[in-house]
Tab-separated table of C-alpha atoms in Angstrom:
chain	number	residue	atom	x	y	z
A	1	PRO	CA	212.211	116.391	75.115
A	2	ILE	CA	215.486	118.256	75.344
A	3	PRO	CA	217.624	116.875	78.223
A	4	GLY	CA	217.909	119.189	81.192
A	5	HIS	CA	214.169	119.810	81.704
A	6	PHE	CA	213.914	123.464	80.732
A	7	LEU	CA	211.688	125.517	78.461
A	8	VAL	CA	213.019	126.830	75.158
A	9	ASP	CA	211.310	129.350	72.923
A	10	TRP	CA	212.771	129.420	69.411
A	11	SER	CA	212.446	133.198	69.050
A	12	SER	CA	212.791	134.633	72.542
A	13	GLN	CA	213.310	133.842	76.231
A	14	HIS	CA	210.270	134.005	78.502
A	15	VAL	CA	210.353	135.446	81.973
A	16	LYS	CA	208.015	133.449	84.171
A	17	LYS	CA	206.546	134.354	87.535
A	18	ILE	CA	206.807	131.361	89.845
A	19	GLU	CA	205.564	131.319	93.449
A	20	ASN	CA	205.434	135.137	93.673
A	21	GLY	CA	209.083	135.362	92.602
A	22	ILE	CA	210.550	136.300	89.238
A	23	SER	CA	213.262	133.940	87.951
A	24	LEU	CA	215.130	134.611	84.721
A	25	PHE	CA	216.405	131.596	82.788
A	26	ASN	CA	219.781	131.531	81.119
A	27	PRO	CA	219.073	131.004	77.394
A	28	TYR	CA	222.037	128.666	77.035
A	29	ARG	CA	222.161	126.571	80.226
A	30	SER	CA	219.576	124.978	82.528
A	31	ASN	CA	219.764	124.519	86.274
A	32	GLN	CA	221.435	121.237	87.268
A	33	ASN	CA	218.809	119.921	89.685
A	34	THR	CA	217.728	116.449	90.591
A	35	PHE	CA	215.109	114.561	88.671
A	36	ALA	CA	212.439	115.214	91.328
A	37	LYS	CA	213.172	118.954	91.367
A	38	SER	CA	212.955	119.100	87.582
A	39	ILE	CA	209.527	117.428	87.644
A	40	VAL	CA	208.267	119.898	90.260
A	41	PHE	CA	209.758	122.723	88.251
A	42	ASN	CA	208.051	121.609	85.041
A	43	LEU	CA	204.687	121.194	86.796
A	44	THR	CA	205.035	124.649	88.325
A	45	THR	CA	205.941	126.126	84.940
A	46	ILE	CA	202.954	124.466	83.256
A	47	SER	CA	200.572	125.775	85.938
A	48	THR	CA	202.104	129.243	85.680
A	49	THR	CA	201.686	129.165	81.895
A	50	ILE	CA	198.019	128.226	82.265
A	51	GLN	CA	197.529	131.075	84.742
A	52	SER	CA	199.208	133.503	82.362
A	53	LEU	CA	196.866	132.430	79.572
A	54	SER	CA	193.789	132.964	81.776
A	55	SER	CA	194.911	136.297	83.172
A	56	THR	CA	196.610	139.202	81.487
A	57	THR	CA	197.917	140.849	84.637
A	58	ASN	CA	201.090	138.764	84.985
A	59	THR	CA	202.649	139.598	81.627
A	60	THR	CA	206.264	140.688	81.430
A	61	ASP	CA	208.609	141.846	78.752
A	62	LEU	CA	210.506	139.354	76.634
A	63	ALA	CA	214.268	139.179	76.584
A	64	LYS	CA	214.911	138.765	72.889
A	65	SER	CA	217.752	136.744	71.385
A	66	TYR	CA	219.147	138.064	68.127
A	67	VAL	CA	222.335	138.225	66.067
A	68	PRO	CA	224.131	141.605	66.028
A	69	ILE	CA	224.873	143.144	62.653
A	70	ASP	CA	228.605	143.130	63.464
A	71	VAL	CA	228.553	139.344	63.689
A	72	VAL	CA	226.714	139.039	60.383
A	73	LEU	CA	229.416	141.156	58.772
A	74	SER	CA	232.232	139.305	60.583
A	75	LEU	CA	231.330	135.734	59.614
A	76	PRO	CA	232.118	136.160	55.879
A	77	MET	CA	235.721	136.999	56.782
A	78	PHE	CA	236.373	133.271	57.163
A	79	PHE	CA	236.011	132.934	53.393
A	80	ARG	CA	239.510	134.393	53.223
A	81	LEU	CA	240.805	131.017	54.381
A	82	TYR	CA	241.081	130.176	50.690
A	83	LEU	CA	244.424	131.994	50.897
A	84	ILE	CA	245.706	129.121	53.040
A	85	CYS	CA	244.662	126.679	50.318
A	86	ARG	CA	246.461	128.816	47.787
A	87	LEU	CA	249.567	128.921	49.985
A	88	ILE	CA	249.546	125.131	50.379
A	89	MET	CA	249.233	124.650	46.641
A	90	LEU	CA	251.980	127.119	45.710
A	91	ARG	CA	254.398	125.846	48.379
A	92	SER	CA	253.886	122.202	47.498
A	93	PRO	CA	256.953	120.404	46.063
A	94	LEU	CA	254.681	118.720	43.529
A	95	VAL	CA	253.890	122.093	41.960
A	96	ARG	CA	257.399	123.552	42.224
A	97	ASP	CA	259.151	120.488	40.798
A	98	ALA	CA	259.650	120.673	37.032
A	99	SER	CA	259.878	116.897	36.597
A	100	SER	CA	256.542	116.302	38.322
A	101	GLN	CA	254.967	119.060	36.227
A	102	SER	CA	256.257	117.447	33.031
A	103	LEU	CA	255.011	114.050	34.154
A	104	GLY	CA	251.622	115.558	34.952
A	105	TYR	CA	251.378	117.184	31.526
A	106	LEU	CA	252.242	113.894	29.828
A	107	ASN	CA	249.569	112.027	31.818
A	108	ARG	CA	247.004	114.865	31.588
A	109	VAL	CA	246.915	115.387	35.365
A	110	SER	CA	246.214	118.913	36.629
A	111	PHE	CA	248.041	119.975	39.805
A	112	THR	CA	245.012	121.556	41.466
A	113	PHE	CA	244.273	121.935	45.172
A	114	PRO	CA	242.146	118.731	45.407
A	115	PHE	CA	245.029	116.717	43.966
A	116	ILE	CA	247.545	118.354	46.340
A	117	ILE	CA	245.386	117.811	49.448
A	118	LYS	CA	244.758	114.176	48.448
A	119	ALA	CA	248.507	113.662	48.172
A	120	TYR	CA	249.083	115.205	51.617
A	121	ILE	CA	246.309	113.088	53.171
A	122	GLN	CA	247.836	109.988	51.593
A	123	GLN	CA	251.288	110.813	52.972
A	124	GLN	CA	250.398	112.255	56.421
A	125	PRO	CA	246.746	111.449	57.262
A	126	ALA	CA	247.017	111.947	61.036
A	127	LEU	CA	248.594	115.412	60.755
A	128	CYS	CA	246.059	116.592	58.166
A	129	LEU	CA	243.083	115.327	60.167
A	130	THR	CA	244.350	116.847	63.427
A	131	THR	CA	245.009	120.229	61.800
A	132	PHE	CA	241.564	120.278	60.200
A	133	CYS	CA	239.754	119.356	63.440
A	134	ILE	CA	241.640	121.940	65.534
A	135	SER	CA	240.965	124.694	62.980
A	136	ALA	CA	237.273	123.784	62.816
A	137	PHE	CA	237.142	123.719	66.632
A	138	PHE	CA	238.350	127.300	67.084
A	139	ILE	CA	236.438	128.762	64.129
A	140	ALA	CA	233.101	127.121	64.944
A	141	SER	CA	233.404	127.878	68.677
A	142	TRP	CA	234.010	131.570	68.006
A	143	ALA	CA	231.192	131.731	65.449
A	144	MET	CA	228.779	129.965	67.800
A	145	ARG	CA	229.643	132.348	70.643
A	146	ALA	CA	229.272	135.368	68.397
A	147	CYS	CA	225.940	134.259	66.927
A	148	ASP	CA	224.196	133.642	70.277
A	149	PHE	CA	223.428	137.014	71.879
A	150	ASN	CA	220.798	137.795	74.504
A	151	GLU	CA	219.820	141.202	75.839
A	152	LYS	CA	219.990	140.069	79.456
A	153	THR	CA	222.954	137.683	79.499
A	154	GLY	CA	224.970	138.906	76.520
A	155	HIS	CA	227.060	136.547	74.426
A	156	MET	CA	227.436	132.874	75.221
A	157	SER	CA	230.577	132.127	77.195
A	158	MET	CA	233.525	130.671	75.303
A	159	VAL	CA	233.520	127.554	77.497
A	160	ASP	CA	229.873	126.866	76.665
A	161	ALA	CA	230.552	127.487	72.976
A	162	THR	CA	233.443	125.025	72.924
A	163	TRP	CA	231.383	122.443	74.805
A	164	LEU	CA	228.455	122.891	72.391
A	165	PHE	CA	230.847	122.444	69.463
A	166	THR	CA	232.228	119.266	71.033
A	167	ILE	CA	228.746	117.834	71.573
A	168	SER	CA	227.592	118.711	68.029
A	169	PHE	CA	230.831	117.500	66.456
A	170	THR	CA	231.153	114.175	68.259
A	171	THR	CA	227.498	113.235	68.662
A	172	ILE	CA	226.460	113.552	65.025
A	173	GLY	CA	229.707	112.047	63.758
A	174	ILE	CA	230.364	109.246	66.203
A	175	GLN	CA	226.799	107.948	66.401
A	176	TYR	CA	227.354	106.323	63.009
A	177	LEU	CA	230.208	104.200	64.353
A	178	THR	CA	228.555	101.913	66.917
A	179	PHE	CA	225.333	101.727	68.844
A	180	LEU	CA	227.285	101.467	72.082
A	181	ILE	CA	228.945	104.865	71.697
A	182	ASN	CA	225.603	106.438	70.850
A	183	PHE	CA	224.075	104.881	73.968
A	184	LEU	CA	226.908	106.239	76.123
A	185	ILE	CA	226.441	109.740	74.711
A	186	ASP	CA	222.694	109.614	75.365
A	187	PHE	CA	223.397	108.428	78.909
A	188	VAL	CA	225.764	111.358	79.450
A	189	TRP	CA	223.085	113.722	78.165
A	190	PHE	CA	220.609	112.210	80.612
A	191	LEU	CA	222.973	113.060	83.456
A	192	GLY	CA	222.765	116.724	82.475
A	193	TYR	CA	225.799	117.333	80.259
A	194	GLY	CA	223.801	118.106	77.116
A	195	ASP	CA	221.920	121.116	78.415
A	196	ILE	CA	223.496	123.779	76.184
A	197	VAL	CA	221.570	124.760	73.051
A	198	PRO	CA	221.820	127.712	70.656
A	199	SER	CA	219.003	130.255	70.919
A	200	THR	CA	219.276	131.903	67.481
A	201	TYR	CA	218.902	130.649	63.956
A	202	CYS	CA	222.503	131.582	63.214
A	203	GLY	CA	223.719	129.475	66.126
A	204	ARG	CA	221.588	126.548	64.996
A	205	GLY	CA	223.009	126.861	61.515
A	206	ILE	CA	226.550	126.806	62.900
A	207	ALA	CA	225.626	123.716	64.960
A	208	ALA	CA	224.231	121.974	61.860
A	209	ILE	CA	227.374	122.780	59.859
A	210	THR	CA	229.454	121.503	62.780
A	211	GLY	CA	227.543	118.216	62.685
A	212	ILE	CA	228.194	117.846	58.947
A	213	ILE	CA	231.902	118.500	59.524
A	214	GLY	CA	231.812	115.893	62.304
A	215	VAL	CA	230.366	113.295	59.924
A	216	PHE	CA	233.060	114.094	57.349
A	217	SER	CA	235.831	113.935	59.950
A	218	THR	CA	234.497	110.652	61.338
A	219	ALA	CA	234.472	109.099	57.870
A	220	LEU	CA	238.028	110.307	57.280
A	221	LEU	CA	239.089	108.957	60.679
A	222	VAL	CA	237.583	105.548	59.900
A	223	ALA	CA	239.408	105.478	56.555
A	224	VAL	CA	242.727	106.374	58.213
A	225	ILE	CA	242.300	103.767	60.952
A	226	SER	CA	241.338	101.053	58.459
A	227	GLN	CA	244.396	101.916	56.379
A	228	LYS	CA	246.647	101.694	59.445
A	229	LEU	CA	245.123	98.366	60.540
A	230	GLU	CA	245.497	96.774	57.117
A	231	LEU	CA	248.126	94.028	56.903
A	232	SER	CA	251.190	94.632	54.787
A	233	ARG	CA	252.058	92.381	51.873
A	234	SER	CA	254.580	90.281	53.795
A	235	GLU	CA	252.283	90.016	56.837
A	236	LYS	CA	249.420	88.953	54.591
A	237	TYR	CA	251.594	86.255	52.996
A	238	VAL	CA	252.632	84.923	56.413
A	239	HIS	CA	249.044	84.934	57.678
A	240	ASN	CA	247.738	83.150	54.579
A	241	PHE	CA	250.571	80.613	54.721
A	242	VAL	CA	249.860	79.748	58.379
A	243	ALA	CA	246.111	79.589	57.747
A	244	ASN	CA	246.664	77.332	54.740
A	245	ILE	CA	248.815	74.966	56.825
A	246	GLU	CA	246.148	74.769	59.542
A	247	LEU	CA	243.427	74.081	56.981
A	248	ALA	CA	245.551	71.384	55.362
A	249	LYS	CA	246.036	69.670	58.737
A	250	ALA	CA	242.321	69.851	59.483
A	251	HIS	CA	241.548	68.454	56.014
A	252	LYS	CA	243.880	65.496	56.617
A	253	ASN	CA	242.280	64.787	59.986
A	254	GLN	CA	238.788	64.846	58.530
A	255	ALA	CA	239.887	62.631	55.629
A	256	ALA	CA	241.270	60.121	58.145
A	257	ASN	CA	237.977	60.274	60.046
A	258	VAL	CA	236.064	59.615	56.835
A	259	VAL	CA	238.163	56.506	56.169
A	260	LYS	CA	237.877	55.315	59.774
A	261	PHE	CA	234.138	55.772	60.170
A	262	GLY	CA	233.470	54.543	56.645
A	263	TRP	CA	235.285	51.303	57.405
A	264	LYS	CA	233.397	51.039	60.714
A	265	VAL	CA	230.036	51.518	58.980
A	266	TRP	CA	230.953	48.856	56.409
A	267	TYR	CA	232.085	46.442	59.153
A	268	LEU	CA	228.920	46.885	61.245
A	269	LYS	CA	226.721	46.559	58.181
A	270	ARG	CA	228.499	43.336	57.192
A	271	LYS	CA	227.965	41.950	60.697
A	272	GLY	CA	224.267	42.706	60.402
A	273	LYS	CA	224.269	45.406	63.064
A	274	HIS	CA	222.797	48.164	60.894
A	275	MET	CA	219.923	48.542	63.375
A	276	PHE	CA	222.174	49.026	66.407
A	277	ILE	CA	223.095	52.354	68.007
A	278	GLN	CA	226.783	51.856	67.171
A	279	TYR	CA	225.976	51.790	63.454
A	280	ILE	CA	223.868	54.952	63.683
A	281	GLN	CA	226.581	56.800	65.633
A	282	ALA	CA	229.279	55.734	63.186
A	283	GLN	CA	227.129	56.809	60.224
A	284	ARG	CA	226.441	60.183	61.856
A	285	LYS	CA	230.157	60.736	62.485
A	286	LEU	CA	230.904	59.759	58.894
A	287	LEU	CA	228.437	62.319	57.518
A	288	THR	CA	229.764	64.970	59.917
A	289	SER	CA	233.340	64.341	58.783
A	290	ILE	CA	232.299	64.586	55.132
A	291	HIS	CA	230.509	67.884	55.850
A	292	TYR	CA	233.548	69.353	57.646
A	293	MET	CA	235.807	68.127	54.865
A	294	ARG	CA	233.764	69.972	52.229
A	295	LYS	CA	233.623	73.069	54.419
A	296	ILE	CA	237.424	73.093	54.863
A	297	LYS	CA	237.856	72.665	51.120
A	298	GLN	CA	235.624	75.678	50.518
A	299	GLU	CA	237.605	77.756	53.031
A	300	GLN	CA	240.831	76.805	51.249
A	301	ARG	CA	239.360	78.053	47.967
A	302	LYS	CA	238.303	81.328	49.616
A	303	LEU	CA	241.768	81.736	51.123
A	304	THR	CA	243.345	81.190	47.719
A	305	ASP	CA	241.021	83.771	46.169
A	306	ASN	CA	241.805	86.276	48.926
A	307	CYS	CA	245.529	85.874	48.306
A	308	VAL	CA	245.125	87.143	44.752
A	309	THR	CA	245.178	90.954	44.830
A	310	LEU	CA	245.884	93.633	42.260
A	311	LEU	CA	249.563	93.532	43.157
A	312	GLU	CA	249.776	89.813	42.425
A	313	LEU	CA	247.946	90.335	39.144
A	314	TYR	CA	250.380	93.100	38.242
A	315	THR	CA	253.326	90.839	39.108
A	316	VAL	CA	251.936	88.003	36.983
A	317	GLN	CA	251.247	90.403	34.129
A	318	ARG	CA	254.768	91.823	34.338
A	319	SER	CA	256.367	88.364	34.388
A	320	THR	CA	254.135	87.276	31.498
A	321	SER	CA	255.100	90.370	29.518
A	322	THR	CA	258.801	89.705	30.190
A	323	THR	CA	258.460	86.079	29.090
A	324	THR	CA	256.557	87.145	25.981
A	325	ASP	CA	259.257	89.671	25.073
A	326	GLU	CA	261.997	87.070	25.532
A	327	THR	CA	260.059	84.579	23.412
A	328	SER	CA	259.551	87.200	20.706
A	329	GLN	CA	263.269	87.976	20.651
A	330	LYS	CA	264.105	84.275	20.421
A	331	VAL	CA	261.633	83.830	17.572
A	332	ILE	CA	263.148	86.794	15.727
A	333	LEU	CA	266.646	85.376	16.255
A	334	MET	CA	265.477	81.975	15.060
A	335	GLU	CA	263.945	83.530	11.955
A	336	HIS	CA	267.226	85.285	11.266
A	337	LYS	CA	269.118	82.020	11.623
A	338	ILE	CA	266.630	80.238	9.393
A	339	ASP	CA	267.089	82.942	6.755
A	340	THR	CA	270.863	82.496	7.028
A	341	ILE	CA	270.525	78.724	6.669
A	342	GLU	CA	268.258	79.247	3.681
A	343	ASP	CA	270.860	81.477	2.046
A	344	HIS	CA	273.530	78.857	2.696
A	345	LEU	CA	271.315	76.161	1.211
A	346	ILE	CA	270.766	78.293	-1.875
A	347	GLU	CA	274.536	78.739	-2.221
A	348	ILE	CA	275.062	75.004	-1.766
A	349	ASN	CA	272.409	74.359	-4.402
A	350	HIS	CA	274.148	76.693	-6.824
A	351	GLY	CA	277.462	75.002	-6.049
A	352	MET	CA	275.981	71.572	-6.671
A	353	ILE	CA	274.518	72.743	-9.963
A	354	ASN	CA	277.882	74.177	-11.036
A	355	LEU	CA	279.622	70.990	-9.948
A	356	GLN	CA	277.143	68.915	-11.923
A	357	ASP	CA	277.722	71.060	-14.996
A	358	LYS	CA	281.480	70.660	-14.675
A	359	ILE	CA	281.153	66.909	-14.248
A	360	ASN	CA	278.958	66.731	-17.340
A	361	ILE	CA	281.528	68.718	-19.327
A	362	LEU	CA	284.318	66.416	-18.184
A	363	LEU	CA	282.288	63.342	-19.075
A	364	ASP	CA	281.581	64.755	-22.522
A	365	ARG	CA	285.292	65.358	-23.125
A	366	ILE	CA	286.158	61.861	-21.985
A	367	GLN	CA	283.583	60.368	-24.331
A	368	GLN	CA	284.908	62.437	-27.241
A	369	ARG	CA	288.418	61.009	-26.760
């Protein structure tokens, strides 16, 4: 049942005759009575409804709820908000800068509105989220007030419209965060603060769209908060270093316990006390120390794996590429030197051949004399 203990007709508002008195219900808000009064009121309403079905003499006119044609023609004017998107895109420094445009053309990146708004959300997430929520608050509140019209009471008050927007926005969005927040909201509704509902299909549609916007805003808020709570690179290094030191100390302590209790088990077994309680306790402590030692070793491996991120991989890749380039240059230089040495060896070989020829000529002349 809807909190507040009141009757709602989806198409119109009934006028009931209760205890020889005519009472007209507000189509947007119920009377804030106690729980006992609401039960009496519901029982009286049910009995009155039964009497109205059995007799046709107590019928009254219906106060219809409908959407005026002016509102139907006024709601599409909000589609002109695309001009704000166009203004943001044309005034963005990413679009007006020639260097960024050239870089985008080289990388095949189009400077469209989704890319611009993603860049703004990445740079200033809190400002973008606050601006979006405030704009949605005023637009949806006005639309909800304009859509709900009753012949007797007129339009919904602006305060009720803003409160209905707040309930629709926060309830549907925040209930996905934690069960505790959802329980608190339901408890507040039970106290009587959720008694405002739209009475037309247009108002219900605005409320549904408001809930969808609330889910989107909640997801964006969670992403922003998780980004703000994430540790920086230096903080992550310090945290991992301290955690690694603590795990190393715990591993040393457990290793010492393994040696101590292992020696104690061996000593008691040698003395023939393997059936005594001291032997069983020492053996249990030995197995416990071995279990903790393996567990600490596994946590150290997980900590080492968590330290390796994309940034570390990029750093290793960059250093490896630099080392590879230096090695390639050294190899090329070495090849050049080897070619030079080879040329010198060829020249030396030619010189030795010429020297040998000259020596042979001299020896021939000496022999001829």
